[in-house]
């Protein structure tokens, strides 16, 4: 019996188990998947949890529900990977593999920033990238009286890079609805040189910040948080005061990656951009947020990657050359508040563009333009996630590689 | 893309003024770009510039964090050397492409 081992049963790992089980003979291949938690979280829902749009139960389910029959599902912490010996150590158990898929994702590392875990953590300083963080923030917002709200990104890369901006837009709507927008001052602080990571987006979408009266501070590389003065300080000694700080701490791969000597300085694994094979070990493949590929760390990206990776695992097992196929395709909804959203579609080399999606001329979704349709799309994504994405069912009409049909290349990025 | 004469050499530069061909670079060019940005280069600056060039040739992704761990400077010192644009200005002076931030 040959052994395929998947580390991590989040978005990407679960999809791979669902893709591969029907394609590998039960009497030839044993498939095992390991995760430390029983619960599978719908992380995109963490954006809505603080604003009481989603309830706790809408964003978590038992992970077991999504595992296909014939897959061994182990709930244990992964202690170390030994790539030279093709084995993985769990708490009190050792697993051997012929092919390994690493899908251990990324998580926040607030300890990387001086003062972030100080006395104000979870009192006036929150994250919403964890279930606990989003929930604590919800409770805080419910009776917050207003003041200076600072939404802040520590450093790139972070998963779902647009989430902090969406958070700012939703905060604007939330406080307007509560009739207290005049008591809240919103500032968006980024280490980048513009609100969006993609220059064409900054050109097309800067109006949103003005319209919603959100101030922006760019090129801010945080050095520390001063808990006494309630300011964040950057390396150039610029200070930004806050009453409520919502921060996206440094995002890193799991420490097991570092411990196993497989990662870069953020514990992300060097991975071939197009085949998703690890650069150092030919029987190790990497998918989702755990890779170091320069694509968005997003569920939609993991979904496109999973289709390519499934083919490549089968090719690898059969002894054939791998497909150099994955193009960095990402397709993200951006909530802009007031029940509207934008949709962006891009890849490693092509910036987001205007146009219709997924059908040229028809749409119904509009790229890079706010619409109610897109907002429904974002909300529908939760249903799609639980019912299609995790089970490895292809989303109709949306292909793994970026399509150029119906797209208009009319925006020149602002360059300075 | 346009052509610009820096330190007596005709160079292809991007719209933002980054060299298109890093092999055309030399120390004189670096000094002239630095002067335009209001920076006077010291040997420490050149250590950083050379580090950035070596990493770029090795196709490694450059980050402020990475430079901070290079053993040459820490992040604070990098900001002192290249105020306002620790990675952008240093890349421009080092003759390498504009740093891309991962999305
Ligand atoms: C606030 C927020 C909003 C988002 N919005 C969107 C969105 O709108 N659209 C979108 O496409 N994406 C969005 N994302 C991103 C998306 O959730 C992730 O990109 C996706 O979940 C990545 O999947 P993954 O399998 O790589 O990692 P994960 O789903 O995080 O799974 C990793 C798994 O590995 C397990 N693991 C790690 N280390 C160990 C260990 N040592 N031992 C045992 N188990 C381990 C973890 O427990 C976890 O279950 C959002 C994310 C956040 C935080």
Coordinates of C-alpha atoms and ligand atoms in Angstrom, one line a residue:
Chain A
X1 CA 0.0 0.0 0.0
X2 CA 1.3 3.4 -0.9
X3 CA 0.8 6.4 1.4
X4 CA -0.4 9.9 0.6
X5 CA -0.3 12.2 3.6
X6 CA -1.9 15.6 3.8
X7 CA -0.9 18.0 6.5
X8 CA -3.6 20.5 7.5
X9 CA -7.4 20.1 7.0
X10 CA -8.2 23.7 6.3
X11 CA -9.5 25.0 3.0
X12 CA -6.7 23.5 0.8
X13 CA -6.1 20.2 2.6
X14 CA -9.8 19.4 2.7
X15 CA -10.2 20.1 -1.0
X16 CA -7.2 17.9 -1.9
X17 CA -8.6 15.0 0.1
X18 CA -11.9 15.4 -1.8
X19 CA -10.2 15.7 -5.2
X20 CA -7.8 12.8 -4.8
X21 CA -9.9 10.1 -3.0
X22 CA -12.0 9.3 -6.0
X23 CA -9.0 9.4 -8.3
X24 CA -6.7 7.0 -6.4
X25 CA -7.5 3.3 -6.1
X26 CA -8.5 2.3 -2.6
X27 CA -6.4 -0.8 -2.7
X28 CA -3.3 1.0 -3.9
X29 CA -3.3 4.3 -2.0
X30 CA -4.0 5.1 1.6
X31 CA -4.9 8.7 2.2
X32 CA -4.4 10.3 5.6
X33 CA -5.1 13.9 6.6
X34 CA -4.0 15.5 9.9
X35 CA -5.2 18.6 11.7
X36 CA -4.9 19.8 15.3
X37 CA -8.5 21.1 15.5
X38 CA -11.9 19.4 15.1
X39 CA -13.5 22.6 14.0
X40 CA -13.3 23.9 10.4
X41 CA -13.6 27.7 10.4
X42 CA -14.9 29.7 7.4
X43 CA -12.3 32.4 7.7
X44 CA -13.8 34.9 5.2
X45 CA -16.7 35.1 7.7
X46 CA -14.3 36.6 10.3
X47 CA -14.7 39.8 8.4
X48 CA -18.4 39.9 9.2
X49 CA -18.4 38.6 12.7
X50 CA -17.3 41.8 14.4
X51 CA -20.2 43.7 12.8
X52 CA -22.8 41.2 13.9
X53 CA -23.6 40.3 10.3
X54 CA -22.7 36.6 10.8
X55 CA -23.2 34.6 14.0
X56 CA -20.6 32.3 15.5
X57 CA -22.4 29.2 14.1
X58 CA -22.3 30.5 10.5
X59 CA -18.5 30.4 10.4
X60 CA -17.7 27.1 12.0
X61 CA -18.6 23.5 11.4
X62 CA -17.2 20.1 12.3
X63 CA -14.4 19.3 10.0
X64 CA -15.3 15.7 9.7
X65 CA -18.5 16.5 7.7
X66 CA -16.3 17.5 4.8
X67 CA -14.0 14.5 4.7
X68 CA -14.8 11.9 2.0
X69 CA -15.1 8.2 3.0
X70 CA -11.9 6.3 2.8
X71 CA -9.7 9.0 4.2
X72 CA -8.1 8.6 7.6
X73 CA -8.7 11.8 9.5
X74 CA -6.4 12.3 12.5
X75 CA -6.8 15.0 15.1
X76 CA -3.3 15.7 16.4
X77 CA -0.7 18.4 16.4
X78 CA 2.0 17.9 13.8
X79 CA 5.4 18.1 15.7
X80 CA 8.0 17.8 12.9
X81 CA 8.5 16.8 9.3
X82 CA 11.6 14.8 8.3
X83 CA 11.8 15.2 4.6
X84 CA 14.9 13.1 4.1
X85 CA 13.3 10.1 5.9
X86 CA 9.8 10.6 4.4
X87 CA 8.2 10.7 7.8
X88 CA 6.1 13.0 10.0
X89 CA 6.1 13.1 13.7
X90 CA 2.7 13.8 15.5
X91 CA 2.1 13.8 19.2
X92 CA 2.9 10.2 20.1
X93 CA 2.7 8.8 16.6
X94 CA 4.9 8.6 13.5
X95 CA 3.5 8.6 9.9
X96 CA 5.4 7.5 6.8
X97 CA 4.6 8.8 3.3
X98 CA 5.4 8.3 -0.3
X99 CA 3.8 11.6 -1.3
X100 CA 3.3 14.6 1.1
X101 CA 1.0 17.5 0.6
X102 CA 1.6 20.4 3.0
X103 CA -1.4 22.6 3.6
X104 CA -0.7 24.1 7.0
X105 CA -1.8 27.6 6.0
X106 CA -0.6 30.8 7.7
X107 CA -1.5 32.4 11.0
X108 CA -1.0 35.7 12.9
X109 CA 2.2 36.2 14.8
X110 CA 1.5 39.2 17.1
X111 CA 4.6 38.5 19.1
X112 CA 6.7 39.7 16.2
X113 CA 5.8 43.3 17.0
X114 CA 7.1 45.0 20.2
X115 CA 4.3 46.0 22.5
X116 CA 1.4 44.5 20.5
X117 CA 0.7 41.8 23.2
X118 CA 1.0 44.5 25.9
X119 CA -1.7 45.5 28.5
X120 CA -4.1 46.8 25.8
X121 CA -4.2 43.6 23.8
X122 CA -7.9 42.5 23.6
X123 CA -8.8 45.6 25.5
X124 CA -8.2 48.4 23.0
X125 CA -6.2 46.4 20.5
X126 CA -7.8 43.6 18.4
X127 CA -7.2 41.3 15.5
X128 CA -10.0 39.8 13.4
X129 CA -7.9 37.1 11.6
X130 CA -8.7 34.6 14.3
X131 CA -12.1 33.4 15.5
X132 CA -11.4 34.5 19.1
X133 CA -10.1 37.9 17.9
X134 CA -13.1 38.6 15.7
X135 CA -15.5 37.6 18.5
X136 CA -13.7 39.8 21.1
X137 CA -13.8 42.7 18.7
X138 CA -17.5 42.2 18.1
X139 CA -18.1 42.4 21.8
X140 CA -16.0 45.6 22.0
X141 CA -17.8 47.3 19.1
X142 CA -21.2 46.5 20.5
X143 CA -20.8 49.2 23.1
X144 CA -17.9 51.3 21.9
X145 CA -18.6 55.0 22.3
X146 CA -16.4 56.2 19.4
X147 CA -13.0 57.8 19.0
X148 CA -10.0 57.1 16.8
X149 CA -10.3 53.8 15.0
X150 CA -7.1 52.8 13.4
X151 CA -7.1 49.8 11.0
X152 CA -3.6 48.7 10.5
X153 CA -1.5 46.2 8.4
X154 CA 1.9 45.2 10.0
X155 CA 3.7 43.8 7.0
X156 CA 3.0 41.9 3.7
X157 CA 2.2 39.2 2.8
X158 CA -1.0 38.7 4.7
X159 CA -3.9 36.4 3.8
X160 CA -6.8 37.9 2.0
X161 CA -4.9 41.2 1.4
X162 CA -8.1 43.2 0.8
X163 CA -9.7 42.2 4.1
X164 CA -8.4 45.1 6.2
X165 CA -9.7 47.6 3.6
X166 CA -13.1 45.8 3.5
X167 CA -13.0 46.0 7.3
X168 CA -12.6 49.8 7.1
X169 CA -15.5 50.1 4.6
X170 CA -17.8 47.9 6.7
X171 CA -16.9 49.9 9.8
X172 CA -18.0 53.1 8.0
X173 CA -21.4 51.5 7.2
X174 CA -21.7 50.0 10.6
X175 CA -21.2 53.3 12.5
X176 CA -23.4 55.2 10.1
X177 CA -26.2 52.7 10.7
X178 CA -25.7 53.1 14.4
X179 CA -26.0 56.9 14.0
X180 CA -22.5 57.5 15.4
X181 CA -20.3 58.0 12.4
X182 CA -19.6 61.6 13.4
X183 CA -18.1 60.2 16.7
X184 CA -15.7 57.9 14.8
X185 CA -12.5 58.9 13.0
X186 CA -11.3 56.1 10.7
X187 CA -7.6 55.8 9.6
X188 CA -6.2 53.1 7.4
X189 CA -2.5 52.5 7.9
X190 CA -0.5 50.4 5.4
X191 CA 3.1 49.5 4.8
X192 CA 2.4 49.8 1.1
X193 CA 2.5 52.9 -1.0
X194 CA -1.3 52.9 -1.7
X195 CA -4.5 51.5 -0.4
X196 CA -4.5 48.5 -2.7
X197 CA -1.7 46.1 -3.3
X198 CA -2.3 46.4 -7.1
X199 CA -1.6 49.8 -8.6
X200 CA -4.6 49.6 -11.1
X201 CA -6.9 49.1 -8.1
X202 CA -5.5 52.1 -6.4
X203 CA -6.2 54.2 -9.5
X204 CA -9.7 52.9 -9.9
X205 CA -10.8 52.8 -6.3
X206 CA -9.2 55.6 -4.4
X207 CA -12.5 57.5 -4.6
X208 CA -14.0 55.0 -2.2
X209 CA -11.8 56.2 0.7
X210 CA -12.8 59.8 0.0
X211 CA -16.5 59.0 -0.3
X212 CA -16.4 57.1 3.1
X213 CA -14.2 59.7 4.8
X214 CA -11.4 57.2 5.6
X215 CA -8.0 58.7 6.1
X216 CA -5.0 56.8 4.8
X217 CA -1.4 56.7 6.0
X218 CA 0.9 54.9 3.6
X219 CA 4.5 53.6 3.8
X220 CA 4.1 52.9 7.5
X221 CA 6.4 50.1 8.7
X222 CA 5.5 49.6 12.3
X223 CA 8.3 49.4 14.9
X224 CA 6.3 49.1 18.1
X225 CA 3.0 49.9 19.9
X226 CA 3.3 52.3 22.8
X227 CA 0.6 51.1 25.2
X228 CA 0.9 54.1 27.6
X229 CA 0.6 56.8 24.9
X230 CA -1.8 54.8 22.8
X231 CA 0.2 55.3 19.6
X232 CA 1.8 53.1 17.0
X233 CA 5.3 54.1 16.0
X234 CA 7.1 53.3 12.8
X235 CA 10.9 53.0 12.1
X236 CA 11.0 56.6 11.0
X237 CA 9.5 57.6 14.4
X238 CA 6.2 58.6 12.9
X239 CA 3.4 58.2 15.5
X240 CA -0.3 57.5 14.9
X241 CA -2.6 57.8 17.8
X242 CA -5.5 55.4 18.4
X243 CA -8.4 54.7 20.8
X244 CA -9.2 51.4 19.1
X245 CA -6.5 49.6 17.1
X246 CA -7.6 46.8 14.8
X247 CA -4.4 45.3 13.5
X248 CA -3.4 42.6 11.1
X249 CA -0.3 41.2 12.8
X250 CA 2.6 39.7 10.8
X251 CA 1.3 36.5 9.1
X252 CA 3.6 33.5 9.2
X253 CA 3.5 29.8 8.3
X254 CA 3.2 27.4 11.1
X255 CA 6.2 26.9 13.4
X256 CA 6.4 23.2 12.4
X257 CA 7.6 24.4 9.0
X258 CA 10.5 26.4 10.6
X259 CA 11.3 23.6 13.0
X260 CA 11.5 21.1 10.1
X261 CA 13.9 23.4 8.1
X262 CA 11.4 23.7 5.2
X263 CA 10.6 27.4 5.3
X264 CA 11.9 30.9 4.5
X265 CA 12.2 33.6 7.2
X266 CA 8.4 33.8 7.5
X267 CA 8.0 30.0 7.6
X268 CA 6.6 29.9 4.1
X269 CA 7.8 27.0 1.9
X270 CA 9.7 27.7 -1.3
X271 CA 7.4 26.3 -4.0
X272 CA 7.5 26.2 -7.8
X273 CA 5.1 28.9 -8.9
X274 CA 3.5 26.9 -11.7
X275 CA 3.7 23.2 -10.6
X276 CA 3.3 23.6 -6.8
X277 CA 6.0 21.1 -6.2
X278 CA 8.3 22.1 -3.3
X279 CA 11.6 23.4 -4.5
X280 CA 13.7 21.1 -2.4
X281 CA 11.9 17.8 -2.3
X282 CA 10.3 16.2 -5.3
X283 CA 7.8 14.1 -3.4
X284 CA 6.5 17.1 -1.4
X285 CA 3.8 19.4 -2.8
X286 CA 2.6 22.6 -1.2
X287 CA -0.8 24.4 -1.5
X288 CA -2.7 27.4 -0.2
X289 CA -1.3 29.9 2.3
X290 CA 1.6 27.7 3.2
X291 CA 3.5 28.4 -0.1
X292 CA 5.8 31.3 -0.8
X293 CA 4.3 31.8 -4.3
X294 CA 3.6 35.5 -5.1
X295 CA -0.2 35.0 -5.4
X296 CA -2.8 36.2 -3.0
X297 CA -3.2 34.0 0.1
X298 CA -6.9 33.4 -0.5
X299 CA -9.4 30.5 -0.6
X300 CA -10.2 31.2 -4.2
X301 CA -6.5 30.9 -5.1
X302 CA -6.3 27.6 -3.1
X303 CA -9.3 26.4 -5.1
X304 CA -7.6 27.1 -8.5
X305 CA -4.4 25.6 -7.2
X306 CA -6.2 22.4 -6.1
X307 CA -7.3 21.7 -9.6
X308 CA -3.7 22.0 -11.0
X309 CA -2.2 20.1 -8.0
X310 CA -4.6 17.2 -8.4
X311 CA -3.5 16.7 -12.0
X312 CA 0.2 17.1 -10.9
X313 CA -0.1 14.5 -8.1
X314 CA -1.5 12.0 -10.6
X315 CA 1.2 12.8 -13.1
X316 CA 3.9 12.5 -10.5
X317 CA 2.6 9.2 -9.3
X318 CA 2.5 7.9 -12.9
X319 CA 6.0 9.1 -13.5
X320 CA 5.1 11.8 -16.0
X321 CA 6.4 15.4 -16.2
X322 CA 4.4 17.9 -14.2
X323 CA 2.1 20.6 -15.8
X324 CA 3.5 24.1 -15.4
X325 CA 0.0 25.4 -15.2
X326 CA -0.9 27.5 -12.2
X327 CA -0.9 31.2 -13.2
X328 CA -1.5 32.9 -9.9
X329 CA -5.2 33.3 -10.7
X330 CA -7.2 35.0 -7.9
X331 CA -10.8 36.1 -7.9
X332 CA -11.9 38.1 -5.0
X333 CA -14.9 40.0 -3.9
X334 CA -14.3 43.2 -2.0
X335 CA -17.0 44.4 0.3
X336 CA -17.4 48.2 0.1
X337 CA -20.2 48.6 2.6
X338 CA -23.9 49.6 2.1
X339 CA -24.6 46.2 0.7
X340 CA -22.3 46.7 -2.3
X341 CA -19.2 44.9 -3.4
X342 CA -16.5 44.9 -6.1
X343 CA -15.1 41.9 -7.9
X344 CA -11.4 41.6 -9.0
X345 CA -9.8 39.0 -11.1
X346 CA -6.1 38.9 -11.7
X347 CA -3.0 36.6 -11.8
X348 CA 0.8 36.7 -11.4
X349 CA 1.3 39.0 -14.3
X350 CA -2.0 40.7 -15.2
X351 CA -3.4 43.4 -12.9
X352 CA -7.1 43.6 -12.1
X353 CA -9.1 45.0 -15.0
X354 CA -12.6 46.3 -15.8
X355 CA -15.1 44.1 -17.6
X356 CA -17.8 41.5 -17.1
X357 CA -17.5 38.2 -15.3
X358 CA -17.7 35.3 -15.9
X359 CA -19.4 36.0 -19.3
X360 CA -18.2 38.7 -21.7
X361 CA -20.8 41.4 -22.3
X362 CA -23.3 39.7 -20.0
X363 CA -21.7 39.4 -16.6
X364 CA -23.7 39.5 -14.4
X365 CA -20.8 40.4 -12.2
X366 CA -18.9 43.6 -12.9
X367 CA -15.2 43.7 -12.5
X368 CA -13.8 46.6 -10.5
X369 CA -17.1 48.4 -10.2
X370 CA -19.3 48.5 -7.1
X371 CA -22.6 46.7 -7.4
X372 CA -25.3 45.0 -5.4
X373 CA -24.8 41.8 -7.5
X374 CA -21.2 41.5 -6.3
X375 CA -22.3 41.8 -2.7
X376 CA -24.7 38.9 -3.2
X377 CA -21.8 37.1 -4.8
X378 CA -19.7 37.6 -1.7
X379 CA -22.5 36.4 0.6
X380 CA -23.2 33.4 -1.7
X381 CA -19.5 32.6 -1.4
X382 CA -20.2 31.2 2.1
X383 CA -22.7 28.7 0.7
X384 CA -20.4 27.9 -2.2
X385 CA -17.5 27.4 0.3
X386 CA -19.3 24.9 2.5
X387 CA -21.2 23.1 -0.3
X388 CA -18.9 23.2 -3.3
X389 CA -15.4 24.5 -2.7
X390 CA -14.4 22.2 0.2
X391 CA -15.9 19.2 -1.6
X392 CA -13.7 19.9 -4.7
X393 CA -16.7 20.7 -6.9
X394 CA -15.7 23.0 -9.7
X395 CA -17.4 26.4 -9.7
X396 CA -19.4 26.6 -13.0
X397 CA -17.8 28.9 -15.7
X398 CA -14.9 29.9 -13.6
X399 CA -11.7 28.4 -14.9
X400 CA -8.5 27.6 -13.0
X401 CA -6.5 29.9 -15.3
X402 CA -7.4 33.5 -15.8
X403 CA -9.5 34.2 -18.8
X404 CA -9.2 37.4 -20.9
X405 CA -12.7 37.3 -22.3
X406 CA -14.9 40.3 -21.5
X407 CA -12.1 42.2 -19.9
X408 CA -11.1 45.8 -20.8
X409 CA -7.5 46.9 -20.3
X410 CA -8.2 50.6 -19.8
X411 CA -6.6 51.6 -16.6
X412 CA -3.1 52.9 -16.3
X413 CA -1.7 52.5 -12.8
X414 CA -0.7 55.7 -11.0
X415 CA 3.1 55.6 -10.6
X416 CA 5.1 57.8 -8.4
Chain B
X1 CA 10.1 53.0 -20.4
X2 CA 12.4 55.8 -21.3
X3 CA 16.1 56.5 -21.7
X4 CA 17.9 58.6 -19.2
X5 CA 21.6 59.7 -19.0
X6 CA 23.0 59.1 -15.6
X7 CA 26.7 59.6 -14.8
X8 CA 27.4 59.9 -18.5
X9 CA 25.8 56.6 -19.5
X10 CA 22.5 56.2 -21.4
X11 CA 20.3 53.9 -19.4
X12 CA 16.9 52.4 -20.0
X13 CA 14.7 53.2 -17.0
X14 CA 11.1 52.3 -16.0
X15 CA 8.4 54.9 -15.7
X16 CA 9.3 55.2 -12.0
X17 CA 13.0 55.6 -12.7
X18 CA 14.3 52.1 -11.9
X19 CA 17.0 50.7 -14.1
X20 CA 15.7 48.2 -16.6
X21 CA 19.0 46.4 -16.9
X22 CA 20.8 45.9 -13.6
X23 CA 24.0 44.9 -15.4
X24 CA 24.4 48.5 -16.6
X25 CA 24.8 49.7 -13.0
X26 CA 28.0 51.0 -11.5
X27 CA 29.0 53.0 -8.4
X28 CA 29.0 56.3 -10.2
X29 CA 25.4 55.7 -11.4
X30 CA 24.4 54.8 -7.8
X31 CA 25.9 58.0 -6.5
X32 CA 24.1 60.1 -9.0
X33 CA 20.7 58.5 -8.4
X34 CA 21.3 58.8 -4.6
X35 CA 22.0 62.5 -5.0
X36 CA 18.7 63.0 -6.8
X37 CA 17.0 61.4 -3.8
X38 CA 19.0 63.5 -1.4
X39 CA 21.2 60.7 -0.1
X40 CA 24.9 60.8 0.2
X41 CA 26.3 57.3 -0.1
X42 CA 28.8 55.9 2.5
X43 CA 30.5 52.5 2.5
X44 CA 27.6 51.2 4.7
X45 CA 25.2 52.2 2.0
X46 CA 27.2 50.2 -0.5
X47 CA 27.1 47.1 1.7
X48 CA 23.4 47.2 1.6
X49 CA 23.3 47.9 -2.1
X50 CA 25.5 45.0 -2.9
X51 CA 23.4 42.7 -0.6
X52 CA 20.3 43.7 -2.5
X53 CA 22.0 43.1 -5.9
X54 CA 23.2 39.7 -4.8
X55 CA 19.8 38.7 -3.6
X56 CA 18.2 39.9 -6.8
X57 CA 20.5 37.9 -8.9
X58 CA 19.7 34.9 -6.8
X59 CA 16.0 35.7 -7.5
X60 CA 15.2 36.0 -3.8
X61 CA 12.2 38.1 -2.8
X62 CA 13.4 41.3 -1.0
X63 CA 11.6 42.5 2.1
X64 CA 12.5 45.1 4.7
X65 CA 12.4 42.2 7.2
X66 CA 14.9 40.2 5.1
X67 CA 17.3 43.2 5.0
X68 CA 16.9 43.6 8.7
X69 CA 18.1 40.0 9.2
X70 CA 20.9 40.3 6.7
X71 CA 23.5 41.0 9.4
X72 CA 24.5 44.2 7.6
X73 CA 22.0 46.5 9.2
X74 CA 18.9 46.2 11.3
X75 CA 15.6 47.8 10.2
X76 CA 16.2 50.9 12.2
X77 CA 19.6 51.5 10.6
X78 CA 18.1 50.8 7.2
X79 CA 15.7 53.7 7.8
X80 CA 18.5 56.0 8.8
X81 CA 20.5 55.1 5.6
X82 CA 17.5 55.5 3.3
X83 CA 14.9 57.7 5.0
X84 CA 11.4 57.6 3.7
X85 CA 12.1 54.7 1.3
X86 CA 14.1 52.0 2.9
X87 CA 13.4 49.4 0.2
X88 CA 12.2 51.6 -2.6
X89 CA 15.0 54.1 -2.6
X90 CA 17.7 51.5 -1.9
X91 CA 16.4 49.3 -4.8
X92 CA 16.4 52.3 -7.1
X93 CA 20.0 53.2 -6.1
X94 CA 21.1 49.6 -6.4
X95 CA 19.9 49.5 -10.0
X96 CA 17.4 46.7 -9.4
X97 CA 13.7 46.5 -10.2
X98 CA 11.1 48.2 -8.1
X99 CA 10.2 45.9 -5.1
X100 CA 6.9 44.2 -5.7
X101 CA 4.8 43.7 -2.6
X102 CA 3.1 40.4 -2.6
X103 CA -0.6 40.5 -2.9
Ligands
LIG1 C1 -10.5 37.7 7.9 C2 -10.3 36.8 6.7 C3 -11.0 37.0 5.5 C4 -10.8 36.3 4.4 N1 -11.6 36.5 3.3 C5 -11.4 35.7 2.2 C6 -12.3 35.9 1.0 O1 -13.2 36.7 1.0 N2 -12.1 35.1 0.0 C7 -11.1 34.1 -0.1 O2 -10.9 33.5 -1.1 N3 -10.3 34.0 1.0 C8 -10.4 34.7 2.1 N4 -9.6 34.5 3.2 C9 -8.4 33.6 3.1 C10 -8.7 32.1 3.2 O3 -9.5 31.9 4.4 C11 -7.4 31.4 3.3 O4 -6.6 31.8 2.2 C12 -7.6 29.9 3.2 O5 -8.4 29.4 4.3 C13 -6.3 29.1 3.1 O6 -6.4 27.8 3.1 P1 -5.3 26.8 3.7 O7 -5.8 25.5 3.6 O8 -4.0 27.2 3.0 O9 -5.1 27.3 5.2 P2 -6.1 27.1 6.4 O10 -7.5 27.0 5.9 O11 -5.8 28.1 7.4 O12 -5.8 25.6 7.0 C14 -4.5 25.3 7.6 C15 -4.8 24.2 8.6 O13 -3.6 23.6 9.0 C16 -3.7 23.2 10.4 N5 -2.4 23.2 11.0 C17 -1.4 24.1 10.8 N6 -0.3 23.8 11.6 C18 -0.6 22.6 12.2 C19 0.1 21.7 13.1 N7 1.4 22.0 13.5 N8 -0.5 20.6 13.5 C20 -1.8 20.3 13.1 N9 -2.5 21.1 12.3 C21 -1.9 22.2 11.8 C22 -4.6 24.3 11.0 O14 -5.2 23.9 12.2 C23 -5.6 24.6 9.8 O15 -6.8 23.9 10.0 C24 -9.8 35.2 4.4 C25 -9.0 35.0 5.5 C26 -9.3 35.8 6.7 C27 -8.5 35.6 7.9

